[in-house]
mmCIF file of C-alpha atoms and ligand atoms in Angstrom:
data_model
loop_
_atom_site.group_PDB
_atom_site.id
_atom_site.type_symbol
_atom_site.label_atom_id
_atom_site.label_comp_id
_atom_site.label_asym_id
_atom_site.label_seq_id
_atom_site.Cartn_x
_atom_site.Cartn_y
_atom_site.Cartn_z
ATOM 1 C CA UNK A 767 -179.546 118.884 15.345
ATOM 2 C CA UNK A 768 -179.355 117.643 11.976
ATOM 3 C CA UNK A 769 -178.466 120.677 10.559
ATOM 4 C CA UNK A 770 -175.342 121.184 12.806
ATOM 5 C CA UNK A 771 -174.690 117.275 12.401
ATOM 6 C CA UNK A 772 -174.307 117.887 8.592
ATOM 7 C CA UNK A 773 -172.280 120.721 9.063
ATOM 8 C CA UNK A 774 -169.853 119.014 11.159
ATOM 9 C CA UNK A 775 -169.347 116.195 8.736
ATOM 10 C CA UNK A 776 -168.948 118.847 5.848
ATOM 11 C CA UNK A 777 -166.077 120.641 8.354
ATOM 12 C CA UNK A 778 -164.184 117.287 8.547
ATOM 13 C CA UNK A 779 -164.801 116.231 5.454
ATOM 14 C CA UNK A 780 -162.989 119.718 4.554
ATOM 15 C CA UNK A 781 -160.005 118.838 6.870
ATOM 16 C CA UNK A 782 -159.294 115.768 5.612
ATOM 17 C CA UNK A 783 -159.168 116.682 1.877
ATOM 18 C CA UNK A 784 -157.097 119.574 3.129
ATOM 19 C CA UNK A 785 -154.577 117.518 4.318
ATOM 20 C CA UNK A 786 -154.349 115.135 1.941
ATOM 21 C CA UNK A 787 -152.392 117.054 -0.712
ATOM 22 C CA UNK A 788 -149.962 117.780 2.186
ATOM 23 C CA UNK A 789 -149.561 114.166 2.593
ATOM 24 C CA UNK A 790 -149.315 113.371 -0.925
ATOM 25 C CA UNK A 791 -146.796 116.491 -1.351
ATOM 26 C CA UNK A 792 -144.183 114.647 0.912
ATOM 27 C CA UNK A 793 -144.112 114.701 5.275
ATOM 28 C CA UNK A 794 -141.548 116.297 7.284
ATOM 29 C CA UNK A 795 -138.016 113.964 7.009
ATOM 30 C CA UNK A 796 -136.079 113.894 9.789
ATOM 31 C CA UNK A 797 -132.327 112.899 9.246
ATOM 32 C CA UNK A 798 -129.683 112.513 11.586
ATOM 33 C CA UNK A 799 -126.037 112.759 11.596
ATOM 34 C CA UNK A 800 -123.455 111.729 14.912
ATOM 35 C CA UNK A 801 -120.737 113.507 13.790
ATOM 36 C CA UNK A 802 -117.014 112.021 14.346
ATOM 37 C CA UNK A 803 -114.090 113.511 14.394
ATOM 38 C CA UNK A 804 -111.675 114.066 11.648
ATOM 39 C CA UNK A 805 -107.812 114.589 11.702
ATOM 40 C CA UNK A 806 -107.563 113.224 15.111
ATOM 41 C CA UNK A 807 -109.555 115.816 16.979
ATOM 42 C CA UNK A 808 -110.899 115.032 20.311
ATOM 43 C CA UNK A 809 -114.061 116.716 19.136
ATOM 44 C CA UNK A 810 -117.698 114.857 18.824
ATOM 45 C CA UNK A 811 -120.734 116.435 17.730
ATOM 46 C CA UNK A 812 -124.977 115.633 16.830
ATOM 47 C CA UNK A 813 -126.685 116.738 13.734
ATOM 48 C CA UNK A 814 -130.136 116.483 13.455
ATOM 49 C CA UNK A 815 -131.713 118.108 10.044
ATOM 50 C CA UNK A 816 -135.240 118.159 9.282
ATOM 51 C CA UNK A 817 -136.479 118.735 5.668
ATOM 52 C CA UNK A 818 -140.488 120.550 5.401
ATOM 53 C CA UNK A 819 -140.806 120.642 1.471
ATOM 54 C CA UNK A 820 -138.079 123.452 0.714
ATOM 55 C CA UNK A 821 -136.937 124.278 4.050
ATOM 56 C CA UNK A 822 -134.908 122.809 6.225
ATOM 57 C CA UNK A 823 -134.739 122.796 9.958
ATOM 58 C CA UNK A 824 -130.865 122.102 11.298
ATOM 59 C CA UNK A 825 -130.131 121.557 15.081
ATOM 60 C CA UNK A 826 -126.363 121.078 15.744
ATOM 61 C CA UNK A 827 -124.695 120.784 18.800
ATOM 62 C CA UNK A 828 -121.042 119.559 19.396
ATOM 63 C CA UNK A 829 -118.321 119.683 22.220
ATOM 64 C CA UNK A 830 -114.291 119.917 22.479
ATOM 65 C CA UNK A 831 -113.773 122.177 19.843
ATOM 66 C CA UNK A 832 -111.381 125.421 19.700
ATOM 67 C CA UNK A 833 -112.884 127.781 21.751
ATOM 68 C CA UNK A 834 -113.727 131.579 21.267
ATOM 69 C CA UNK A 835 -112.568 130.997 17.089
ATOM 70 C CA UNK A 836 -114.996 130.776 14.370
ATOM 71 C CA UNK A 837 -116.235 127.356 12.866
ATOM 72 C CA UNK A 838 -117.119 127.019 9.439
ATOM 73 C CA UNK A 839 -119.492 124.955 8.946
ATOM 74 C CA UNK A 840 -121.563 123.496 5.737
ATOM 75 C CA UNK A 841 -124.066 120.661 4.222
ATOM 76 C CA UNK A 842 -122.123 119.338 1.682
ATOM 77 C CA UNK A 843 -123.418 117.396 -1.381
ATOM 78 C CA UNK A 844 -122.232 116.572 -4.900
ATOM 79 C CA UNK A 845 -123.864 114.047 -7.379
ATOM 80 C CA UNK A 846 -120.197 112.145 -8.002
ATOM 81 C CA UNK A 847 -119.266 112.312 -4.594
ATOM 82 C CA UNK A 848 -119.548 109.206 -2.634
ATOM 83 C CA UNK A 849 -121.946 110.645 0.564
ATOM 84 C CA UNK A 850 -120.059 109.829 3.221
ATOM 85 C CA UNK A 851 -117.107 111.083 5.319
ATOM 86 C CA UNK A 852 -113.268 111.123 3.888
ATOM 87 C CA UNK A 853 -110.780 108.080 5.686
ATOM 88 C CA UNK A 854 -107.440 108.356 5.623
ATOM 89 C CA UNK A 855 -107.374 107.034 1.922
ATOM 90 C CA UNK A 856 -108.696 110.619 1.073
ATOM 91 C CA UNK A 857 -105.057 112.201 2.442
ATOM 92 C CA UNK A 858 -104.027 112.418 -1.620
ATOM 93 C CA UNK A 859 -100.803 113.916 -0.990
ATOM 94 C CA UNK A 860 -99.938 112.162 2.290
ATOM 95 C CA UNK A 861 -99.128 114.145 4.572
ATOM 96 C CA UNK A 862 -101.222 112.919 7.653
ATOM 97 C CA UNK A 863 -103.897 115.292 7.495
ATOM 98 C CA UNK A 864 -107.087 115.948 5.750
ATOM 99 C CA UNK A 865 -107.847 119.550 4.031
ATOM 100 C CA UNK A 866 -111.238 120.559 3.291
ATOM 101 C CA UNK A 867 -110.438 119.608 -0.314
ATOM 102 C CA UNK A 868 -109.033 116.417 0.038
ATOM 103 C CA UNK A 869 -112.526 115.086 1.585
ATOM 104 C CA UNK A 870 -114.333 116.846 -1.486
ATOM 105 C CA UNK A 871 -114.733 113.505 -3.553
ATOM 106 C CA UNK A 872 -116.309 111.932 -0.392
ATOM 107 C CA UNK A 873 -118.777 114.342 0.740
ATOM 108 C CA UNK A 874 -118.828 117.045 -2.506
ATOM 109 C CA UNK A 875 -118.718 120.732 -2.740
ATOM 110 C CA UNK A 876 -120.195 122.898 0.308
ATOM 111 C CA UNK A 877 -124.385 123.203 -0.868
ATOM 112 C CA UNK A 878 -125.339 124.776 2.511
ATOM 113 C CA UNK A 879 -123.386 127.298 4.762
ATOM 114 C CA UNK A 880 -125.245 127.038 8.172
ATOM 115 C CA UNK A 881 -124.238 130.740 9.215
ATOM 116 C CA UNK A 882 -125.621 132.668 12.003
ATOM 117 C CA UNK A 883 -127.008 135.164 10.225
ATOM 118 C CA UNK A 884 -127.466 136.390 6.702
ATOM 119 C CA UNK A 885 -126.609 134.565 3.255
ATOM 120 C CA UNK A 886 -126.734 130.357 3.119
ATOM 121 C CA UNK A 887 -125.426 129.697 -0.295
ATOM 122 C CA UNK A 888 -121.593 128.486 -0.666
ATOM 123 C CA UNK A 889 -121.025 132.363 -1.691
ATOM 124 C CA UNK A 890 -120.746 132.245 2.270
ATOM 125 C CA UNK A 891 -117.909 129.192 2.845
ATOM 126 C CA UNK A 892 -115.272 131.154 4.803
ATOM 127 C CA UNK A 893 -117.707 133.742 5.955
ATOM 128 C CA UNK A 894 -115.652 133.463 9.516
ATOM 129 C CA UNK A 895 -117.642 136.565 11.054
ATOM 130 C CA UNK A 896 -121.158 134.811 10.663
ATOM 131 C CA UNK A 897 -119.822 131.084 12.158
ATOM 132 C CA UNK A 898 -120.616 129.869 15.507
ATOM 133 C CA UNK A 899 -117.271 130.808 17.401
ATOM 134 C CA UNK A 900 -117.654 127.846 20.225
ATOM 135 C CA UNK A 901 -118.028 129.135 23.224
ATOM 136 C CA UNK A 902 -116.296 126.719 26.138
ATOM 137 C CA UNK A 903 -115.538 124.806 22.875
ATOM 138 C CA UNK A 904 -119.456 123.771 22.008
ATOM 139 C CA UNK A 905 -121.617 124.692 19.712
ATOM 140 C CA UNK A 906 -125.107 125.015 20.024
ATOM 141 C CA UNK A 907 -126.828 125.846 16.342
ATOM 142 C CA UNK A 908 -130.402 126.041 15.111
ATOM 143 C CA UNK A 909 -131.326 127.741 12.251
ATOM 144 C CA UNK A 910 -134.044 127.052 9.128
ATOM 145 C CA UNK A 911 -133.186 127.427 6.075
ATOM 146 C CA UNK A 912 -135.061 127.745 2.416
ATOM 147 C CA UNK A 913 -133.357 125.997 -0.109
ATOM 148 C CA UNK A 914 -134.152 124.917 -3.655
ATOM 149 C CA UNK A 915 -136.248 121.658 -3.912
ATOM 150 C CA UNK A 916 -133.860 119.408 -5.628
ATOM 151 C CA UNK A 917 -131.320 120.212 -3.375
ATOM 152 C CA UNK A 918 -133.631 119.460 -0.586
ATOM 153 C CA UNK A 919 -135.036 116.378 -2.093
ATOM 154 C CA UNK A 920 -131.264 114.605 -2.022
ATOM 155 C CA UNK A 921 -130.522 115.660 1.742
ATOM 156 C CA UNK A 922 -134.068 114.308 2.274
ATOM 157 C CA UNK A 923 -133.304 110.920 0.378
ATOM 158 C CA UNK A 924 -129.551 110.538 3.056
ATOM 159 C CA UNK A 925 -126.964 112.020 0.387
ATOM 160 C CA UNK A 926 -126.035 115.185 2.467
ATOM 161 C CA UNK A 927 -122.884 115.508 4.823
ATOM 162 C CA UNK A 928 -122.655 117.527 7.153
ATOM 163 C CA UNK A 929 -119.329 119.297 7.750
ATOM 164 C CA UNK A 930 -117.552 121.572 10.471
ATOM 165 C CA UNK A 931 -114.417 122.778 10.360
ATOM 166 C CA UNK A 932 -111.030 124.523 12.385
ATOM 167 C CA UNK A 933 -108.810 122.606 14.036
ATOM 168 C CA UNK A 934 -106.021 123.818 16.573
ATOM 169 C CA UNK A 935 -103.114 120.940 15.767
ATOM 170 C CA UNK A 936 -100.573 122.600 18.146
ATOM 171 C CA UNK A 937 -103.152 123.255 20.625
ATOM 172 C CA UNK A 938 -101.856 126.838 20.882
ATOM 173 C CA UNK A 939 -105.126 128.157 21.414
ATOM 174 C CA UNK A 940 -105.755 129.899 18.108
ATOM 175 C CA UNK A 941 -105.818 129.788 14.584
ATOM 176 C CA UNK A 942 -102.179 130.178 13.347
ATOM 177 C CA UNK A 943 -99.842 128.808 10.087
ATOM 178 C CA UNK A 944 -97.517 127.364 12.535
ATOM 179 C CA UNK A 945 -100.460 124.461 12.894
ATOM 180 C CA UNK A 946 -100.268 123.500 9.361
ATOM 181 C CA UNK A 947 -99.642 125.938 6.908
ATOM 182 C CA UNK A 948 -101.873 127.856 4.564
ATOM 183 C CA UNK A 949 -104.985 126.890 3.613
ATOM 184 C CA UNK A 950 -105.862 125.218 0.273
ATOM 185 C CA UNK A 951 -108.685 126.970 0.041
ATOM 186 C CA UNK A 952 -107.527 130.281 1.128
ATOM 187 C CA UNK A 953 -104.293 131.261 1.049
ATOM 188 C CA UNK A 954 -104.692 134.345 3.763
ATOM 189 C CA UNK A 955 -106.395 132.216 5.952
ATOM 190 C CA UNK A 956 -104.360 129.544 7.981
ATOM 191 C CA UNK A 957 -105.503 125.388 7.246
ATOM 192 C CA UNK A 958 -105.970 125.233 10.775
ATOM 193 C CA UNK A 959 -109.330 127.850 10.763
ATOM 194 C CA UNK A 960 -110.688 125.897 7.259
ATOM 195 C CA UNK A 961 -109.460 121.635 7.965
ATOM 196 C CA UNK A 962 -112.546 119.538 8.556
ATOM 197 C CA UNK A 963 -112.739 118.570 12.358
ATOM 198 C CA UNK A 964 -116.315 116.768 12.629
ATOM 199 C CA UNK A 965 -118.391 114.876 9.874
ATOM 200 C CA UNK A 966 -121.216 113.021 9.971
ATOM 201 C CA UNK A 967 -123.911 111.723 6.543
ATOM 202 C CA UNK A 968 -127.523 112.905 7.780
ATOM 203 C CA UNK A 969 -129.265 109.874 7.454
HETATM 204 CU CU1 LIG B 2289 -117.593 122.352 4.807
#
């Protein structure tokens, strides 16, 4: 009896020193994003993104977008930028819409592509054949991802925004340049498939 008393102590005592360097490592953070919609889309959208030392656990889920077309759709971050979602003050050459690189001093450069499959890095920005492509106009998204430990450190401290974008202005039902042109960032691919439509700061 005293013998298997002893040993049990010895077993927690184990487990508890066992987890303490866990603890002291850093818990699981758990930020959330709603996200709103940008150049007047009637879209709406939740983020929820939870950071385990390097790798982080994103759950996305959002409503009334195109349907059956590919969303791009990223964690942005940037040390200058100001961590939150562009305004209308953002529209630098006025012309009543926000491009992708208009918001960039408000939420930074694209840190995170949250693909379906494959490569995360920004290498993967307009990868349009590995982007949710809304089915009935929603998104449902859940994917972990590894990323470096700084990078994960600022989303963990509130500093990452989270970003999806294509946008059907003349409601045509599909990507086209009659919408809005070319895009900035890609001049083969229309503004209306890369224009921000939802943004929200995980927080
Ligand atoms: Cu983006």
């Amino acid at each position: 009896m005293l013998t298997l008393t002893a040993a049990g102590a010895v077993g927690v005592s184990l487990s508890n020193s066992s987890a303490a360097p866990s603890a002291h490592r850093g818990a699981d953070v758990t930020t959330n994003a709603k996200l709103d919609p940008l150049n007047n889309s009637a879209a709406s959208g939740h983020a929820q993104v939870t950071i385990s030392g390097s790798n982080l656990k994103v759950v996305l889920n959002a409503r009334r977008l195109l349907k059956g077309m590919p969303h791009a759709e990223h964690i942005h971050f940037g040390p200058k930028a100001r961590h939150e979602c562009p305004s209308v003050r953002d529209d630098s050459n006025s012309d009543h819409r926000l491009n992708t690189a208009e918001g960039t001093p408000a939420y930074g450069p694209v840190r995170i592509s949250l693909t379906t499959k494959g490569d995360t890095s920004p290498d993967s920005t307009l990868a349009v054949n590995r982007f949710p492509t809304a089915p009935k106009g929603r998104i449902s998204y859940s994917r972990t991802i590894h990323v470096k430990p700084a990078l994960a450190e600022r989303i963990a401290a509130g500093k990452g925004v989270l970003v999806i974008h294509g946008i059907d202005y003349n409601h045509n039902g599909k990507y086209d340049f009659k919408g809005a042109g070319k895009s900035e960032l890609d001049p083969s691919l229309p503004a209306e498939a890369t224009d921000p439509v939802l943004c929200g700061r995980l927080q």
